[in-house]
PDB file of C-alpha atoms and ligand atoms in Angstrom:
ATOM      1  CA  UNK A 161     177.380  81.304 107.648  1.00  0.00           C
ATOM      2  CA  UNK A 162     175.596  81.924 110.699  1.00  0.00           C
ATOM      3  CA  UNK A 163     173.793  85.573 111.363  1.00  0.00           C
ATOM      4  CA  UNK A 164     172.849  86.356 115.208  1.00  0.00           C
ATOM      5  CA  UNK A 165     170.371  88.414 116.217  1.00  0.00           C
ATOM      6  CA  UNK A 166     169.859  89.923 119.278  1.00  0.00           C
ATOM      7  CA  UNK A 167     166.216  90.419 120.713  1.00  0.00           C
ATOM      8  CA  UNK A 168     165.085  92.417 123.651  1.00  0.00           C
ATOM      9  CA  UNK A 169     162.017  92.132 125.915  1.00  0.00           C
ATOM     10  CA  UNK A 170     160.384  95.926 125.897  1.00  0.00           C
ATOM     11  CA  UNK A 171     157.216  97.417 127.380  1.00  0.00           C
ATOM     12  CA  UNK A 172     155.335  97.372 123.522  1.00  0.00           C
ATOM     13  CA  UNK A 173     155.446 100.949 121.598  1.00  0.00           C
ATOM     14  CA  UNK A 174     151.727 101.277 122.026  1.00  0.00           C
ATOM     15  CA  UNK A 175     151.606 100.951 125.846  1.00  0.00           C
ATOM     16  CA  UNK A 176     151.179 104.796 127.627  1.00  0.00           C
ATOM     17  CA  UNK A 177     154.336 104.087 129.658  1.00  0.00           C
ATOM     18  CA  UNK A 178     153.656 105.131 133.244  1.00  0.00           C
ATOM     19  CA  UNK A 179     156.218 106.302 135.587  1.00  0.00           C
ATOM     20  CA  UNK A 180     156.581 103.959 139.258  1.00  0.00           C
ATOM     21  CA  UNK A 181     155.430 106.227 142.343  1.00  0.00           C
ATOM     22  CA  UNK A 182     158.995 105.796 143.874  1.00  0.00           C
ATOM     23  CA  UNK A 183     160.347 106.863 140.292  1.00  0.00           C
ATOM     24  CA  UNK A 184     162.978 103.875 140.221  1.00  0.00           C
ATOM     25  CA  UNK A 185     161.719 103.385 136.419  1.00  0.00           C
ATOM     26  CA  UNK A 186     159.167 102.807 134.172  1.00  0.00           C
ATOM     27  CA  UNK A 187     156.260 100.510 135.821  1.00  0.00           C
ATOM     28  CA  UNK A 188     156.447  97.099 133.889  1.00  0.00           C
ATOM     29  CA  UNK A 189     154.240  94.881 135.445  1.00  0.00           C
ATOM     30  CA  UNK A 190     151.009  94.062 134.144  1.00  0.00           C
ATOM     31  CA  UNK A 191     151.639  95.493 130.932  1.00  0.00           C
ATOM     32  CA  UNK A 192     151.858  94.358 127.709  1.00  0.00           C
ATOM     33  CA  UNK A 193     155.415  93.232 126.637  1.00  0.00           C
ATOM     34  CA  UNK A 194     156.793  92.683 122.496  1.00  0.00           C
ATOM     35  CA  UNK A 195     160.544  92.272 120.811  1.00  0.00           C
ATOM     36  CA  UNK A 196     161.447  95.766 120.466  1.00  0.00           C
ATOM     37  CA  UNK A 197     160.728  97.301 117.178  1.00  0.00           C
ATOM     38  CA  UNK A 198     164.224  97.634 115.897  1.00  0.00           C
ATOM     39  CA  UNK A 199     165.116  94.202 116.832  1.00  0.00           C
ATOM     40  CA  UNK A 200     161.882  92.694 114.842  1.00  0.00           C
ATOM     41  CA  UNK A 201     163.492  94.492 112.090  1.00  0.00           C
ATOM     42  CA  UNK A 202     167.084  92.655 112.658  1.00  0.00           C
ATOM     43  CA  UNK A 203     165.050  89.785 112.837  1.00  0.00           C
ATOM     44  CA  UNK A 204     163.561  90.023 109.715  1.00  0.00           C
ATOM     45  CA  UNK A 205     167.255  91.624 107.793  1.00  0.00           C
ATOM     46  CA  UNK A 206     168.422  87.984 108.913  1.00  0.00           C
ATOM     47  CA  UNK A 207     165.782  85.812 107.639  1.00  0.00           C
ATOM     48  CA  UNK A 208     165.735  87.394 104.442  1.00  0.00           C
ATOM     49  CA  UNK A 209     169.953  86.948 104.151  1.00  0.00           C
ATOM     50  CA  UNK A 210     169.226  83.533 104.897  1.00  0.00           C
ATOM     51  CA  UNK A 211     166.583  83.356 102.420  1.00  0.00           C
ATOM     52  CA  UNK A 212     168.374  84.541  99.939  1.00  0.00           C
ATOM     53  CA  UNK A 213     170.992  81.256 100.233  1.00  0.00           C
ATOM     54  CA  UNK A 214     174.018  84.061 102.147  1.00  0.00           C
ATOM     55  CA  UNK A 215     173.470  82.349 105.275  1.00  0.00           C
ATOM     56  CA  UNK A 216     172.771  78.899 106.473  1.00  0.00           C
ATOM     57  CA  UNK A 217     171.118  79.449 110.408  1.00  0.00           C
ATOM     58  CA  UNK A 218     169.400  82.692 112.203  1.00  0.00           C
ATOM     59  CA  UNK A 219     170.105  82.512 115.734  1.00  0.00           C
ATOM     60  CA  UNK A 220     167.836  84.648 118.420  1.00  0.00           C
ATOM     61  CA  UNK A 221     169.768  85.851 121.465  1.00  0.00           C
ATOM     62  CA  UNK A 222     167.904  87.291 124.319  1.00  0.00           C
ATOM     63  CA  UNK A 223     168.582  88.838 127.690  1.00  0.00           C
ATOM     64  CA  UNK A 224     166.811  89.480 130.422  1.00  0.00           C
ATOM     65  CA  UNK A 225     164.426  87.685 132.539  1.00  0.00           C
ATOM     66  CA  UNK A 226     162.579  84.292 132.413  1.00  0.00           C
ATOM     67  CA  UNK A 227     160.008  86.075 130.342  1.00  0.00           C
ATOM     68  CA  UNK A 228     162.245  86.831 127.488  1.00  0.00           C
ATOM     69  CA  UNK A 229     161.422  83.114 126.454  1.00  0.00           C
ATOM     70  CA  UNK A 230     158.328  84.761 125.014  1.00  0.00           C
ATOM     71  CA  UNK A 231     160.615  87.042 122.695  1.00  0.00           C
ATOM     72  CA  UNK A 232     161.951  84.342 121.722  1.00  0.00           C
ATOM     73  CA  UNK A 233     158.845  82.310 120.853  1.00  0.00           C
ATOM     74  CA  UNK A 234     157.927  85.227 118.567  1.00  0.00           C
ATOM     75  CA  UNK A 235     161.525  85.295 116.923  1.00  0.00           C
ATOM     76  CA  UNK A 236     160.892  81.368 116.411  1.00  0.00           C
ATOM     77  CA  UNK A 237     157.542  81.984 115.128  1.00  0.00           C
ATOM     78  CA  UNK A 238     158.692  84.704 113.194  1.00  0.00           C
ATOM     79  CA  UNK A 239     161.208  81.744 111.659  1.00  0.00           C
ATOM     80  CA  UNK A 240     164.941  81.755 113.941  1.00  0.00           C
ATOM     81  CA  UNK A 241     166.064  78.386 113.784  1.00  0.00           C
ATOM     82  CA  UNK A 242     167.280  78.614 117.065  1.00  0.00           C
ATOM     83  CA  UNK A 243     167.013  80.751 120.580  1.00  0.00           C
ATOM     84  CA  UNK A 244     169.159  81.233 122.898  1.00  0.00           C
ATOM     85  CA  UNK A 245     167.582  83.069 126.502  1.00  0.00           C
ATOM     86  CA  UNK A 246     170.999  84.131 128.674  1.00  0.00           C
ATOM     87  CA  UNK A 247     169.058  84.634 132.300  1.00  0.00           C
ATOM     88  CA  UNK A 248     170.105  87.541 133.942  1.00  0.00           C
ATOM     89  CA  UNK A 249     166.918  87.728 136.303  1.00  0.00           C
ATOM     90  CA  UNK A 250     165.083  90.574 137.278  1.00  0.00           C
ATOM     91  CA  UNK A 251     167.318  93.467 137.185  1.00  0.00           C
ATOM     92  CA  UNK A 252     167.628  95.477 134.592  1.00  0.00           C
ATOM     93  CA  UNK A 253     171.001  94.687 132.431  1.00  0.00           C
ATOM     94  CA  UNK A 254     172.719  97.909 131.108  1.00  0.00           C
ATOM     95  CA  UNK A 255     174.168  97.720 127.266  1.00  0.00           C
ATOM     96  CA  UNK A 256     177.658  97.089 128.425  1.00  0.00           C
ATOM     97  CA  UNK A 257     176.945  93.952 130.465  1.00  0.00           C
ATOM     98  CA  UNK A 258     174.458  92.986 127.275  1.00  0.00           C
ATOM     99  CA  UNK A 259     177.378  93.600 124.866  1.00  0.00           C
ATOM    100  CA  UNK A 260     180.246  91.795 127.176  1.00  0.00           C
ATOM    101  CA  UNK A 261     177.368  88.859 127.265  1.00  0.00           C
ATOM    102  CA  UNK A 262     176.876  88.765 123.562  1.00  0.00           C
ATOM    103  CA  UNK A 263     180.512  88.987 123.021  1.00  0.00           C
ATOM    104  CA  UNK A 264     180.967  85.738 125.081  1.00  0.00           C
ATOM    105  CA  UNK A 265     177.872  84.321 123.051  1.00  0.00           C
ATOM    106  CA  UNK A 266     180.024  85.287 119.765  1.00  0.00           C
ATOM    107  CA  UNK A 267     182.626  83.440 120.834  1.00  0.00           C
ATOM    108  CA  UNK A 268     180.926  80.429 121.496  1.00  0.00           C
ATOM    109  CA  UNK A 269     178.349  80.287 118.725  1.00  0.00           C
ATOM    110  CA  UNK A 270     180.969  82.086 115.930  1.00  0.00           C
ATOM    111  CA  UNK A 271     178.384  84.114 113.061  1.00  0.00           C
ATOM    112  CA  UNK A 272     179.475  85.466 110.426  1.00  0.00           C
ATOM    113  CA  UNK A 273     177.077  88.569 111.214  1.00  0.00           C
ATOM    114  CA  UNK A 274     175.679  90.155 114.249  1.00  0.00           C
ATOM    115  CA  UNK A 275     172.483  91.978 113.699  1.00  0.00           C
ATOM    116  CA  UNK A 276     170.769  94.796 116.443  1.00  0.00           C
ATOM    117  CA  UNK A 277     168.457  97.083 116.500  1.00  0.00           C
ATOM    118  CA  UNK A 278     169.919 100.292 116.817  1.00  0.00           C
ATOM    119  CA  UNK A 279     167.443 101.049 120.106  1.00  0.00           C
ATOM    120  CA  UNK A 280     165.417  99.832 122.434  1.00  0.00           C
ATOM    121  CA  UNK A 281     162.286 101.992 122.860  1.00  0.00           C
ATOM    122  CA  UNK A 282     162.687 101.502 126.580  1.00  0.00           C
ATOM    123  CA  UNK A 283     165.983 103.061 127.199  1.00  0.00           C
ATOM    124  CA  UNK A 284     166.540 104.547 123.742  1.00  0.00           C
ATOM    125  CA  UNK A 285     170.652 103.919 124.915  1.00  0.00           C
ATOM    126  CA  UNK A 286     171.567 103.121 121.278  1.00  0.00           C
ATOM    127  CA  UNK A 287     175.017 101.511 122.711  1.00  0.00           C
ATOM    128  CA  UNK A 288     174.683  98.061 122.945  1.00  0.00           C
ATOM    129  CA  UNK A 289     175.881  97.336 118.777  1.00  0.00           C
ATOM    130  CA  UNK A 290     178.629  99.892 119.048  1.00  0.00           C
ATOM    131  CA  UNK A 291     179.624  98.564 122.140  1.00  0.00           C
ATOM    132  CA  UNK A 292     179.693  94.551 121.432  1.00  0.00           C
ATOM    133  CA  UNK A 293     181.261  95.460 117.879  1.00  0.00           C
ATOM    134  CA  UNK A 294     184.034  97.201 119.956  1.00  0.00           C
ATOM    135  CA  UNK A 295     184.777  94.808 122.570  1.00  0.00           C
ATOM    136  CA  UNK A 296     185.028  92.155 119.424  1.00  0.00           C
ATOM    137  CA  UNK A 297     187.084  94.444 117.257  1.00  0.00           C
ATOM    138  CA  UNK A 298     184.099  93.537 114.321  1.00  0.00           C
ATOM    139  CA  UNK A 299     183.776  96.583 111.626  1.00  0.00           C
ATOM    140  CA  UNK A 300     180.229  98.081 112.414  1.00  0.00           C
ATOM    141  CA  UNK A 301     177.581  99.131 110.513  1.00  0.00           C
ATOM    142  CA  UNK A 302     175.055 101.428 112.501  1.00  0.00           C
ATOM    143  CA  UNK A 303     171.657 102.793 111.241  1.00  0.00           C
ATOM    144  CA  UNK A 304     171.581 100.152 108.322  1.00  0.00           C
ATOM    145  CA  UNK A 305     169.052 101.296 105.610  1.00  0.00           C
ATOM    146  CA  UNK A 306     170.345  98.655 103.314  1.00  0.00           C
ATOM    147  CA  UNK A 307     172.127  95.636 103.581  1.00  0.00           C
ATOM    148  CA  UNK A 308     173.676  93.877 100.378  1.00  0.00           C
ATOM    149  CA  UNK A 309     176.079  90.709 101.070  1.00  0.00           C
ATOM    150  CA  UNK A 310     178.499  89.347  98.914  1.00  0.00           C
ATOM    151  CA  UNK A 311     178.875  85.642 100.135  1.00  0.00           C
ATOM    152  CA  UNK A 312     181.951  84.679  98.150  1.00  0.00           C
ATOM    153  CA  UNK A 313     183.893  87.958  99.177  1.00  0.00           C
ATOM    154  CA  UNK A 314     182.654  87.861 102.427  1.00  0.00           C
ATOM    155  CA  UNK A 315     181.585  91.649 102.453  1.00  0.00           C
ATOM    156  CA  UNK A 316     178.832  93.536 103.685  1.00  0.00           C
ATOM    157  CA  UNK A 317     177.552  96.843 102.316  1.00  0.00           C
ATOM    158  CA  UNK A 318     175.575  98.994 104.102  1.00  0.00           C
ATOM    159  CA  UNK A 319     173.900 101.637 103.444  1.00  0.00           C
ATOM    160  CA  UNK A 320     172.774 104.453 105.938  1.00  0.00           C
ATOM    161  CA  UNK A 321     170.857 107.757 106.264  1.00  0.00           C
ATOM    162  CA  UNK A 322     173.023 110.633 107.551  1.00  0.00           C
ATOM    163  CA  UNK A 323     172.213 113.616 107.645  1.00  0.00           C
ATOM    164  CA  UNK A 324     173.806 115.095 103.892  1.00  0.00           C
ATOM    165  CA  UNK A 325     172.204 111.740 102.446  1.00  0.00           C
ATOM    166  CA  UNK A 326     173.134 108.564 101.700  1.00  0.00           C
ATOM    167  CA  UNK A 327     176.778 106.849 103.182  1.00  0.00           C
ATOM    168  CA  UNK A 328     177.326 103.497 101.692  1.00  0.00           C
ATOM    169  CA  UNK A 329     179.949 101.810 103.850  1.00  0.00           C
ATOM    170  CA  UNK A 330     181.998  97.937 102.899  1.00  0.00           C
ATOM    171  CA  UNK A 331     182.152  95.694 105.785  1.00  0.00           C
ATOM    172  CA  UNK A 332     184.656  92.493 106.276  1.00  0.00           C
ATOM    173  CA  UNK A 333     182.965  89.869 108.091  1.00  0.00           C
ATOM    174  CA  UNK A 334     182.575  89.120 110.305  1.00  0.00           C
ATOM    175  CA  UNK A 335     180.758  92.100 111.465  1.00  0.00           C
ATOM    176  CA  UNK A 336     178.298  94.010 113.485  1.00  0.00           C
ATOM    177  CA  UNK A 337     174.876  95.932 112.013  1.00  0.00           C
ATOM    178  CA  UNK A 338     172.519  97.771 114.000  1.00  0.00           C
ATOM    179  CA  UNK A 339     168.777  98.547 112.086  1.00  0.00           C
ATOM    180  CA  UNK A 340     167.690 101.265 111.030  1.00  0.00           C
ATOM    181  CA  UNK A 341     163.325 101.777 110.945  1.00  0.00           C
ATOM    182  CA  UNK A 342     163.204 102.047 106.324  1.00  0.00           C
ATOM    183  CA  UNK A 343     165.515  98.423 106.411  1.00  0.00           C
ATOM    184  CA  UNK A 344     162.272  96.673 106.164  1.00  0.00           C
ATOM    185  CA  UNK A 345     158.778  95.555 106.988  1.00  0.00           C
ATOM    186  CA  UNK A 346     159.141  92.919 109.540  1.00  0.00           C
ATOM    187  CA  UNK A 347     156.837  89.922 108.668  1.00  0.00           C
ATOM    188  CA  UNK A 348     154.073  88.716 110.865  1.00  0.00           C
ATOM    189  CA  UNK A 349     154.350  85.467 112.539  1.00  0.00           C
ATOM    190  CA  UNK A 350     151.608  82.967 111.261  1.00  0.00           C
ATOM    191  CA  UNK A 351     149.300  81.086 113.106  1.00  0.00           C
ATOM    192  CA  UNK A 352     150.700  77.539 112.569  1.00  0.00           C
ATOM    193  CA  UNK A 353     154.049  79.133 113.159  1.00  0.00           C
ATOM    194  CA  UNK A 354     153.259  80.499 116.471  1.00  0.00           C
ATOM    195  CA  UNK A 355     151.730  76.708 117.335  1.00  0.00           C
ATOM    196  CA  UNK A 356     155.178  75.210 116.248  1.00  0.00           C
ATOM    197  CA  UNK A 357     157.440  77.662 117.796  1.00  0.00           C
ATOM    198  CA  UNK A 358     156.054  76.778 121.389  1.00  0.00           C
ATOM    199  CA  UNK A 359     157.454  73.274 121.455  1.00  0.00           C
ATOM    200  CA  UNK A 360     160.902  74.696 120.456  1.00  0.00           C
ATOM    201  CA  UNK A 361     163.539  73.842 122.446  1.00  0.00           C
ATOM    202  CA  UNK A 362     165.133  77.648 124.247  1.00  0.00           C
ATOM    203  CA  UNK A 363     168.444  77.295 125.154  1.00  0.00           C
ATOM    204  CA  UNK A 364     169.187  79.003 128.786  1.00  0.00           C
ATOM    205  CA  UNK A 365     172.935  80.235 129.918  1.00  0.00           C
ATOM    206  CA  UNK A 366     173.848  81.920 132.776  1.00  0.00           C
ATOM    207  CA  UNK A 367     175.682  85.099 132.318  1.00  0.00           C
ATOM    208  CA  UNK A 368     177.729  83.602 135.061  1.00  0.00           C
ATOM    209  CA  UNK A 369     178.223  80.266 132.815  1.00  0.00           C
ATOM    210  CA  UNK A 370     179.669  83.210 129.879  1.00  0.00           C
ATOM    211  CA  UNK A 371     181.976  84.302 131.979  1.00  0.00           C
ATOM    212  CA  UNK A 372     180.387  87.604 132.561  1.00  0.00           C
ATOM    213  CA  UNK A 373     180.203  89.087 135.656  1.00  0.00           C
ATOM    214  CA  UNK A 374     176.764  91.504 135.431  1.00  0.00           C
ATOM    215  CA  UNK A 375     178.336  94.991 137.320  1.00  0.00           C
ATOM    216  CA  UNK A 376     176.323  97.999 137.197  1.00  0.00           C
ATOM    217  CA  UNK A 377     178.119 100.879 135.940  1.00  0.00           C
ATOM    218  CA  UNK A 378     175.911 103.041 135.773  1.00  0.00           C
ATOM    219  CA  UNK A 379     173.173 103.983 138.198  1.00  0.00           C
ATOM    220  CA  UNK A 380     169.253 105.621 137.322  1.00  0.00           C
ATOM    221  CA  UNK A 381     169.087 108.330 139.686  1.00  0.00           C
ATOM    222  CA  UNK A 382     164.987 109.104 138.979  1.00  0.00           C
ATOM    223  CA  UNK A 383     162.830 108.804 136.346  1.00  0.00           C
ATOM    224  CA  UNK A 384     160.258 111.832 135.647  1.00  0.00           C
ATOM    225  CA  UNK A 385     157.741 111.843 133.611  1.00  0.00           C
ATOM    226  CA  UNK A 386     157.523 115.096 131.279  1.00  0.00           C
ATOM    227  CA  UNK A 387     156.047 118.267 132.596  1.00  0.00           C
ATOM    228  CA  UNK A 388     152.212 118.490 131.108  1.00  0.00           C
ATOM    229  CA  UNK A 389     151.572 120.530 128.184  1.00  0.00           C
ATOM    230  CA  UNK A 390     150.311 123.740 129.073  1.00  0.00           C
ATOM    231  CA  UNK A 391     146.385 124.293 127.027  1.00  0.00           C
ATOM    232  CA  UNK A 392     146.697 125.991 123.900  1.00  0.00           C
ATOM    233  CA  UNK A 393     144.882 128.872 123.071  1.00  0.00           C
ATOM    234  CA  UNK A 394     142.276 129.009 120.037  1.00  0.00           C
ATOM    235  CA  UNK A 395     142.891 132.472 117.841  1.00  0.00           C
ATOM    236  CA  UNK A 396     140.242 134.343 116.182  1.00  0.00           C
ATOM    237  CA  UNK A 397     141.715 135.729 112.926  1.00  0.00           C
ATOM    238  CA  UNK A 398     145.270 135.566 111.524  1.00  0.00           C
ATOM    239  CA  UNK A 399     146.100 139.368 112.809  1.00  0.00           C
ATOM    240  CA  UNK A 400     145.228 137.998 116.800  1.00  0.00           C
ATOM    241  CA  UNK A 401     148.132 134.920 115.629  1.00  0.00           C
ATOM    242  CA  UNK A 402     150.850 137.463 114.179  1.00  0.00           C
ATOM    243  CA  UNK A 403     150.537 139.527 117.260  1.00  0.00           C
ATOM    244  CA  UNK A 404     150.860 137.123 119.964  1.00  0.00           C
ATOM    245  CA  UNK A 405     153.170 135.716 118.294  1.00  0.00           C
ATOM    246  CA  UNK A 406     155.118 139.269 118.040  1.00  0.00           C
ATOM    247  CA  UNK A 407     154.361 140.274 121.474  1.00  0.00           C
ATOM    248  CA  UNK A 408     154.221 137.239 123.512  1.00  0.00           C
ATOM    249  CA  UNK A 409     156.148 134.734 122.299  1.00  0.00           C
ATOM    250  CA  UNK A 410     158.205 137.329 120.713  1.00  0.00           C
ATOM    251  CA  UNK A 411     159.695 135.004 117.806  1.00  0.00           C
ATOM    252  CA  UNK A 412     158.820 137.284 115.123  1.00  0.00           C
TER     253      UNK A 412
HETATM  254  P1  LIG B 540     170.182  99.795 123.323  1.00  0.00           P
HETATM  255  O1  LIG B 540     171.652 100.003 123.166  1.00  0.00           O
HETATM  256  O2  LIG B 540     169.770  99.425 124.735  1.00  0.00           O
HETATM  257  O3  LIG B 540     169.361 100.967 122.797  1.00  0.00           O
HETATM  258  O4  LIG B 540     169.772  98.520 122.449  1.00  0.00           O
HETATM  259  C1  LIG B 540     170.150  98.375 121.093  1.00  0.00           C
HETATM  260  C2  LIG B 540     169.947  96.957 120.640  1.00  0.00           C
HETATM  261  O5  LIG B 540     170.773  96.086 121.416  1.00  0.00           O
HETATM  262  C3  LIG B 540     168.540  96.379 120.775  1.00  0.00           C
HETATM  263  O6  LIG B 540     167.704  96.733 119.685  1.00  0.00           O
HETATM  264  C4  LIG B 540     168.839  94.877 120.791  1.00  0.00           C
HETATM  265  O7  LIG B 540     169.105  94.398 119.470  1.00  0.00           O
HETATM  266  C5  LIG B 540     170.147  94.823 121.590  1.00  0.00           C
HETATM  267  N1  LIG B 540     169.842  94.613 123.021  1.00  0.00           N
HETATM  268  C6  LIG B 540     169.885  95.522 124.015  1.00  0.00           C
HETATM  269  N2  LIG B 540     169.536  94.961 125.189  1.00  0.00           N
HETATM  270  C7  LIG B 540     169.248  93.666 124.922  1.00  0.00           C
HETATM  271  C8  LIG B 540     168.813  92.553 125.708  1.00  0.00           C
HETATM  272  N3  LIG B 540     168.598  92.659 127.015  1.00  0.00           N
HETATM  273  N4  LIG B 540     168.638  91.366 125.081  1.00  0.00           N
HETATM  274  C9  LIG B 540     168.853  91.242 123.756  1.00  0.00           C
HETATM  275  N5  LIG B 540     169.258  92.246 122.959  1.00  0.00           N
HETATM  276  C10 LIG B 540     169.457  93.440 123.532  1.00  0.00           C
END
């Protein structure tokens, strides 16, 4: 079997994101770009499956523009067998267009599993998984906490955190799973990994060559950043807290 994962290209989580002055988005330019923390985590759900003898290839899948060929480096490094960068240029693609271009990717490459992160800290949609495992009719398994496969049955169960506890759900593969952060601990890629990985061969499609025509349905109005905290005020005894917080703020 064959597991998929797809990768994206994000601004990294420790970057102080800064808004553009015309407010089209989130300035991206000379800043410092990582695979998306959910998707190192798919990443890593894969290589372990694989490790474990219940699959036979881990494929990296990302989309996006020529840069994403350094996502994919890292998912090499990381140890993907393979990569595969769909170019979609400069623009950003929305999760539909992603999911109709990993469904087409599906359908050429045929896994047995298709692993996501469940977000991508730079549009926190959480829509792409849902949305490929819906245009392929695949069972889905969002928010995965655990995943155990049964190779001979060819099941999945997942496990996921909701909000009364625990839900264990059984998949049929072939099937979609989006991460969850407690799956695992992503490994680091090693030194002479990272060496190798840079003379790997990255496959490059077209979304056009999938078939998939990249149509914005959606449009970003403006992007804001949050209003500034107001100062906080430093209290003198506990009496001074209780009554502002009686009087002024009136929640007690
Ligand atoms: P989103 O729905 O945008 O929050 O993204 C959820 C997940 O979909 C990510 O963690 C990735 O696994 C996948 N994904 C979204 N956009 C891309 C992209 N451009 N390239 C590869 N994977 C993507």
């Amino acid at each position: 079997m064959k597991v998929m994962v797809a990768v994206k290209r994000v601004v990294d989580y420790a970057v102080k994101i800064r808004v553009k002055p015309d407010k089209s988005g989130v300035e991206t330019s000379n800043v410092k770009m990582s695979m998306n923390p959910f998707c190192e985590i798919a990443l890593e759900e894969a290589l372990r499956i694989r490790e474990a003898g219940a699959a036979a290839e881990v494929v990296a899948v990302s989309v996006g523009p020529a840069q994403c060929v350094d996502t994919l480096r890292t998912a090499l490094a990381m140890g993907a067998d393979r990569a595969v960068h769909v170019d979609a240029g400069a623009a950003p693609v929305l999760p539909l267009s992603v999911a109709k271009i990993l469904k087409a990717l599906v359908q050429v490459e045929k896994p047995g599993l298709l692993i996501l992160g469940k977000q991508a800290i730079d549009d926190d949609c959480n829509q792409t998984g849902q949305m490929v495992a819906g245009l392929l009719r695949w069972p889905q398994g969002t928010f995965a906490s655990k995943v155990v496969l049964d190779k001979e049955k060819q099941v999945a169960t997942v496990e996921r955190e909701v909000d009364g506890g625990i839900e264990t759900l059984s998949l049929d593969l072939p099937a979609v799973i989006t991460t969850d952060l407690r799956l695992n601990q992503p490994r680091y890629a090693t030194l002479p990994n990272i060496m190798k990985a840079k003379s790997k061969v990255i496959k490059k499609v077209t979304p056009a060559e999938l078939n998939v025509e990249l149509k914005p349905d959606l449009e970003v109005v403006q992007v804001t950043e949050p209003p500034k905290r107001k100062a906080g005020v430093i209290v003198s005894s506990v009496d001074e807290l209780i009554d502002k917080l009686k009087n002024e703020a009136r929640i007690l």
